[in-house]
């Protein structure tokens, strides 16, 4: 699977985080997902990362695109297995008929079928690709606080830093190691 977001990282770990988003949505191994960024041949529109807004915005668009792909894959799997889409169950990258787990197609098999572009359900376009845009209802803002405990020598005015604590609310952690 390949994903082309329209931002360029400055050390935020997009490649890892976005692969994890796709993996979670499509039941894939993040190691099998390639993230390509900053290539104007494949991603002609982009605004940059702008102080780490990429995960809340581009990450949301990536999740939306992956969910659309999952639903398209469900329709194709149902067609290939001669079942109704509403009778399909999805577990990881496996699409199977409810009550008949032996009637199964993997996402790779479904992608191969859609790449060939024939014998697809009516109204389903070839390829498991998708474009999604996430228009955030508002800007994202970091929240946190910093506290410094100091001692001031009354005679000399020298300030001694006794303790300094910083706490940030990062929201939902997609990758705790990157947050740390």
PDB file of C-alpha atoms in Angstrom:
ATOM      1  CA  UNK A   1       0.000   0.000   0.000  1.00  0.00           C
ATOM      2  CA  UNK A   2       1.287   3.473  -0.736  1.00  0.00           C
ATOM      3  CA  UNK A   3       0.068   6.793   0.668  1.00  0.00           C
ATOM      4  CA  UNK A   4       0.896  10.252  -0.590  1.00  0.00           C
ATOM      5  CA  UNK A   5       0.018  12.984   1.894  1.00  0.00           C
ATOM      6  CA  UNK A   6       0.541  16.569   0.857  1.00  0.00           C
ATOM      7  CA  UNK A   7       2.819  17.824   3.597  1.00  0.00           C
ATOM      8  CA  UNK A   8       6.518  17.581   4.258  1.00  0.00           C
ATOM      9  CA  UNK A   9       7.786  16.617   7.711  1.00  0.00           C
ATOM     10  CA  UNK A  10      10.281  18.475   9.827  1.00  0.00           C
ATOM     11  CA  UNK A  11      10.959  15.659  12.261  1.00  0.00           C
ATOM     12  CA  UNK A  12       7.390  14.835  13.343  1.00  0.00           C
ATOM     13  CA  UNK A  13       7.580  11.200  12.200  1.00  0.00           C
ATOM     14  CA  UNK A  14       4.847  11.383   9.573  1.00  0.00           C
ATOM     15  CA  UNK A  15       6.051   8.272   7.783  1.00  0.00           C
ATOM     16  CA  UNK A  16       5.640   6.171  10.920  1.00  0.00           C
ATOM     17  CA  UNK A  17       2.468   7.793  12.248  1.00  0.00           C
ATOM     18  CA  UNK A  18       0.598   7.805   8.961  1.00  0.00           C
ATOM     19  CA  UNK A  19       1.541   4.209   8.216  1.00  0.00           C
ATOM     20  CA  UNK A  20       0.060   3.335  11.619  1.00  0.00           C
ATOM     21  CA  UNK A  21      -3.186   5.156  10.768  1.00  0.00           C
ATOM     22  CA  UNK A  22      -3.531   3.231   7.501  1.00  0.00           C
ATOM     23  CA  UNK A  23      -2.599  -0.030   9.195  1.00  0.00           C
ATOM     24  CA  UNK A  24      -5.245   0.487  11.865  1.00  0.00           C
ATOM     25  CA  UNK A  25      -7.978   1.341   9.348  1.00  0.00           C
ATOM     26  CA  UNK A  26      -7.195  -1.423   6.841  1.00  0.00           C
ATOM     27  CA  UNK A  27      -5.838  -4.174   9.072  1.00  0.00           C
ATOM     28  CA  UNK A  28      -2.400  -4.133   7.479  1.00  0.00           C
ATOM     29  CA  UNK A  29       1.117  -4.410   8.839  1.00  0.00           C
ATOM     30  CA  UNK A  30       2.584  -0.885   9.071  1.00  0.00           C
ATOM     31  CA  UNK A  31       5.866  -2.288   7.741  1.00  0.00           C
ATOM     32  CA  UNK A  32       4.125  -2.985   4.424  1.00  0.00           C
ATOM     33  CA  UNK A  33       2.977   0.600   3.944  1.00  0.00           C
ATOM     34  CA  UNK A  34       5.075   3.117   2.062  1.00  0.00           C
ATOM     35  CA  UNK A  35       4.499   6.796   2.746  1.00  0.00           C
ATOM     36  CA  UNK A  36       5.750   9.165   0.066  1.00  0.00           C
ATOM     37  CA  UNK A  37       5.958  12.854   0.869  1.00  0.00           C
ATOM     38  CA  UNK A  38       7.051  16.049  -0.778  1.00  0.00           C
ATOM     39  CA  UNK A  39       7.112  14.826  -4.366  1.00  0.00           C
ATOM     40  CA  UNK A  40       5.431  17.384  -6.617  1.00  0.00           C
ATOM     41  CA  UNK A  41       5.056  14.759  -9.366  1.00  0.00           C
ATOM     42  CA  UNK A  42       2.681  12.741  -7.190  1.00  0.00           C
ATOM     43  CA  UNK A  43       1.408  15.319  -4.711  1.00  0.00           C
ATOM     44  CA  UNK A  44       0.978  18.595  -6.591  1.00  0.00           C
ATOM     45  CA  UNK A  45      -0.831  20.406  -3.772  1.00  0.00           C
ATOM     46  CA  UNK A  46       0.457  20.890  -0.263  1.00  0.00           C
ATOM     47  CA  UNK A  47       0.929  23.494   2.404  1.00  0.00           C
ATOM     48  CA  UNK A  48       3.645  22.163   4.679  1.00  0.00           C
ATOM     49  CA  UNK A  49       3.317  20.887   8.194  1.00  0.00           C
ATOM     50  CA  UNK A  50       2.799  24.211  10.013  1.00  0.00           C
ATOM     51  CA  UNK A  51       3.719  23.468  13.609  1.00  0.00           C
ATOM     52  CA  UNK A  52       2.586  19.842  13.675  1.00  0.00           C
ATOM     53  CA  UNK A  53      -0.925  20.285  12.344  1.00  0.00           C
ATOM     54  CA  UNK A  54      -0.281  17.456   9.915  1.00  0.00           C
ATOM     55  CA  UNK A  55      -1.520  14.601  12.044  1.00  0.00           C
ATOM     56  CA  UNK A  56      -4.828  16.267  12.987  1.00  0.00           C
ATOM     57  CA  UNK A  57      -5.469  17.328   9.373  1.00  0.00           C
ATOM     58  CA  UNK A  58      -3.550  15.113   6.921  1.00  0.00           C
ATOM     59  CA  UNK A  59      -3.839  12.190   9.350  1.00  0.00           C
ATOM     60  CA  UNK A  60      -7.618  12.670   9.419  1.00  0.00           C
ATOM     61  CA  UNK A  61      -7.736  12.782   5.605  1.00  0.00           C
ATOM     62  CA  UNK A  62      -5.652   9.604   5.449  1.00  0.00           C
ATOM     63  CA  UNK A  63      -8.082   7.861   7.811  1.00  0.00           C
ATOM     64  CA  UNK A  64     -11.038   9.061   5.712  1.00  0.00           C
ATOM     65  CA  UNK A  65      -9.429   7.751   2.506  1.00  0.00           C
ATOM     66  CA  UNK A  66      -8.612   4.417   4.130  1.00  0.00           C
ATOM     67  CA  UNK A  67     -12.211   4.025   5.330  1.00  0.00           C
ATOM     68  CA  UNK A  68     -13.497   4.689   1.820  1.00  0.00           C
ATOM     69  CA  UNK A  69     -11.078   2.086   0.464  1.00  0.00           C
ATOM     70  CA  UNK A  70     -12.283  -0.375   3.075  1.00  0.00           C
ATOM     71  CA  UNK A  71     -15.888   0.129   1.971  1.00  0.00           C
ATOM     72  CA  UNK A  72     -14.983  -0.203  -1.715  1.00  0.00           C
ATOM     73  CA  UNK A  73     -13.054  -3.373  -0.872  1.00  0.00           C
ATOM     74  CA  UNK A  74     -16.114  -4.685   0.992  1.00  0.00           C
ATOM     75  CA  UNK A  75     -18.245  -4.227  -2.154  1.00  0.00           C
ATOM     76  CA  UNK A  76     -15.663  -5.893  -4.375  1.00  0.00           C
ATOM     77  CA  UNK A  77     -15.183  -8.784  -1.944  1.00  0.00           C
ATOM     78  CA  UNK A  78     -18.933  -9.310  -1.781  1.00  0.00           C
ATOM     79  CA  UNK A  79     -19.078  -9.368  -5.573  1.00  0.00           C
ATOM     80  CA  UNK A  80     -16.178 -11.808  -5.842  1.00  0.00           C
ATOM     81  CA  UNK A  81     -17.684 -14.079  -3.184  1.00  0.00           C
ATOM     82  CA  UNK A  82     -21.220 -13.756  -4.587  1.00  0.00           C
ATOM     83  CA  UNK A  83     -22.623 -12.211  -1.422  1.00  0.00           C
ATOM     84  CA  UNK A  84     -24.331  -8.992  -0.437  1.00  0.00           C
ATOM     85  CA  UNK A  85     -22.026  -6.222   0.840  1.00  0.00           C
ATOM     86  CA  UNK A  86     -24.030  -6.030   4.068  1.00  0.00           C
ATOM     87  CA  UNK A  87     -23.245  -9.716   4.676  1.00  0.00           C
ATOM     88  CA  UNK A  88     -19.513  -9.111   4.629  1.00  0.00           C
ATOM     89  CA  UNK A  89     -17.397  -9.138   7.774  1.00  0.00           C
ATOM     90  CA  UNK A  90     -13.960  -7.561   7.952  1.00  0.00           C
ATOM     91  CA  UNK A  91     -11.220  -8.776  10.247  1.00  0.00           C
ATOM     92  CA  UNK A  92      -7.799  -7.270   9.743  1.00  0.00           C
ATOM     93  CA  UNK A  93      -7.154  -7.497   5.985  1.00  0.00           C
ATOM     94  CA  UNK A  94      -9.619 -10.378   5.513  1.00  0.00           C
ATOM     95  CA  UNK A  95     -13.094  -9.891   4.030  1.00  0.00           C
ATOM     96  CA  UNK A  96     -15.392 -12.847   4.521  1.00  0.00           C
ATOM     97  CA  UNK A  97     -19.066 -13.750   4.325  1.00  0.00           C
ATOM     98  CA  UNK A  98     -20.800 -13.617   7.715  1.00  0.00           C
ATOM     99  CA  UNK A  99     -21.231 -17.155   8.960  1.00  0.00           C
ATOM    100  CA  UNK A 100     -18.841 -18.562   6.329  1.00  0.00           C
ATOM    101  CA  UNK A 101     -15.305 -17.580   7.360  1.00  0.00           C
ATOM    102  CA  UNK A 102     -13.931 -19.991   4.755  1.00  0.00           C
ATOM    103  CA  UNK A 103     -15.362 -17.763   1.989  1.00  0.00           C
ATOM    104  CA  UNK A 104     -12.669 -15.111   2.238  1.00  0.00           C
ATOM    105  CA  UNK A 105     -10.717 -12.611   0.169  1.00  0.00           C
ATOM    106  CA  UNK A 106      -7.714 -10.703   1.434  1.00  0.00           C
ATOM    107  CA  UNK A 107      -7.232  -7.030   0.758  1.00  0.00           C
ATOM    108  CA  UNK A 108      -4.320  -7.959  -1.529  1.00  0.00           C
ATOM    109  CA  UNK A 109      -6.574 -10.247  -3.587  1.00  0.00           C
ATOM    110  CA  UNK A 110      -9.232  -7.549  -3.758  1.00  0.00           C
ATOM    111  CA  UNK A 111      -6.684  -4.937  -4.815  1.00  0.00           C
ATOM    112  CA  UNK A 112      -5.414  -7.265  -7.539  1.00  0.00           C
ATOM    113  CA  UNK A 113      -8.974  -7.766  -8.822  1.00  0.00           C
ATOM    114  CA  UNK A 114      -9.654  -4.028  -8.873  1.00  0.00           C
ATOM    115  CA  UNK A 115      -6.318  -3.318 -10.581  1.00  0.00           C
ATOM    116  CA  UNK A 116      -7.361  -5.597 -13.428  1.00  0.00           C
ATOM    117  CA  UNK A 117     -10.538  -3.531 -13.697  1.00  0.00           C
ATOM    118  CA  UNK A 118     -12.853  -6.213 -15.026  1.00  0.00           C
ATOM    119  CA  UNK A 119     -15.694  -8.076 -13.390  1.00  0.00           C
ATOM    120  CA  UNK A 120     -16.249  -5.333 -10.830  1.00  0.00           C
ATOM    121  CA  UNK A 121     -19.599  -4.548  -9.228  1.00  0.00           C
ATOM    122  CA  UNK A 122     -21.675  -1.922 -11.023  1.00  0.00           C
ATOM    123  CA  UNK A 123     -20.588   1.561 -10.000  1.00  0.00           C
ATOM    124  CA  UNK A 124     -17.236   0.509  -8.535  1.00  0.00           C
ATOM    125  CA  UNK A 125     -14.223   2.038 -10.238  1.00  0.00           C
ATOM    126  CA  UNK A 126     -10.992   0.130 -10.769  1.00  0.00           C
ATOM    127  CA  UNK A 127      -8.104   0.405  -8.307  1.00  0.00           C
ATOM    128  CA  UNK A 128      -8.198   0.774  -4.549  1.00  0.00           C
ATOM    129  CA  UNK A 129      -7.082   4.382  -4.517  1.00  0.00           C
ATOM    130  CA  UNK A 130      -8.752   7.345  -2.932  1.00  0.00           C
ATOM    131  CA  UNK A 131      -8.336  11.068  -2.446  1.00  0.00           C
ATOM    132  CA  UNK A 132      -9.686  12.688   0.679  1.00  0.00           C
ATOM    133  CA  UNK A 133      -9.509  16.185   2.079  1.00  0.00           C
ATOM    134  CA  UNK A 134     -10.098  17.043   5.687  1.00  0.00           C
ATOM    135  CA  UNK A 135     -11.316  20.571   6.284  1.00  0.00           C
ATOM    136  CA  UNK A 136     -10.752  21.110   9.980  1.00  0.00           C
ATOM    137  CA  UNK A 137     -13.623  23.019  11.583  1.00  0.00           C
ATOM    138  CA  UNK A 138     -11.064  25.043  13.500  1.00  0.00           C
ATOM    139  CA  UNK A 139      -7.343  25.222  14.061  1.00  0.00           C
ATOM    140  CA  UNK A 140      -5.688  22.796  16.387  1.00  0.00           C
ATOM    141  CA  UNK A 141      -3.937  24.291  19.364  1.00  0.00           C
ATOM    142  CA  UNK A 142      -1.507  22.697  21.733  1.00  0.00           C
ATOM    143  CA  UNK A 143      -2.351  22.880  25.403  1.00  0.00           C
ATOM    144  CA  UNK A 144       0.154  22.786  28.171  1.00  0.00           C
ATOM    145  CA  UNK A 145       1.686  24.590  31.052  1.00  0.00           C
ATOM    146  CA  UNK A 146       5.145  25.280  32.398  1.00  0.00           C
ATOM    147  CA  UNK A 147       5.929  25.882  36.047  1.00  0.00           C
ATOM    148  CA  UNK A 148       9.203  27.178  37.406  1.00  0.00           C
ATOM    149  CA  UNK A 149      10.078  27.134  41.095  1.00  0.00           C
ATOM    150  CA  UNK A 150      12.824  29.638  41.801  1.00  0.00           C
ATOM    151  CA  UNK A 151      14.616  31.067  44.768  1.00  0.00           C
ATOM    152  CA  UNK A 152      15.743  34.649  44.639  1.00  0.00           C
ATOM    153  CA  UNK A 153      18.572  35.873  46.818  1.00  0.00           C
ATOM    154  CA  UNK A 154      17.161  39.080  48.310  1.00  0.00           C
ATOM    155  CA  UNK A 155      20.575  40.640  48.717  1.00  0.00           C
ATOM    156  CA  UNK A 156      22.094  39.886  45.310  1.00  0.00           C
ATOM    157  CA  UNK A 157      19.001  39.366  43.144  1.00  0.00           C
ATOM    158  CA  UNK A 158      20.487  36.130  41.812  1.00  0.00           C
ATOM    159  CA  UNK A 159      17.805  33.713  40.674  1.00  0.00           C
ATOM    160  CA  UNK A 160      18.304  30.002  41.305  1.00  0.00           C
ATOM    161  CA  UNK A 161      16.115  27.560  39.412  1.00  0.00           C
ATOM    162  CA  UNK A 162      14.994  24.918  41.915  1.00  0.00           C
ATOM    163  CA  UNK A 163      12.586  22.960  39.740  1.00  0.00           C
ATOM    164  CA  UNK A 164      11.047  23.231  36.292  1.00  0.00           C
ATOM    165  CA  UNK A 165       8.067  21.186  35.102  1.00  0.00           C
ATOM    166  CA  UNK A 166       6.447  21.188  31.655  1.00  0.00           C
ATOM    167  CA  UNK A 167       3.220  19.342  30.898  1.00  0.00           C
ATOM    168  CA  UNK A 168       1.662  19.077  27.433  1.00  0.00           C
ATOM    169  CA  UNK A 169      -1.709  17.653  26.415  1.00  0.00           C
ATOM    170  CA  UNK A 170      -1.021  15.998  23.073  1.00  0.00           C
ATOM    171  CA  UNK A 171      -4.478  14.482  22.665  1.00  0.00           C
ATOM    172  CA  UNK A 172      -4.732  10.927  21.342  1.00  0.00           C
ATOM    173  CA  UNK A 173      -1.294   9.368  20.983  1.00  0.00           C
ATOM    174  CA  UNK A 174      -0.997   7.494  17.719  1.00  0.00           C
ATOM    175  CA  UNK A 175       2.638   6.676  18.382  1.00  0.00           C
ATOM    176  CA  UNK A 176       3.731   7.219  22.002  1.00  0.00           C
ATOM    177  CA  UNK A 177       7.405   6.819  21.101  1.00  0.00           C
ATOM    178  CA  UNK A 178       7.224   9.769  18.694  1.00  0.00           C
ATOM    179  CA  UNK A 179       5.422  11.854  21.326  1.00  0.00           C
ATOM    180  CA  UNK A 180       8.096  11.038  23.885  1.00  0.00           C
TER     181      UNK A 180
END
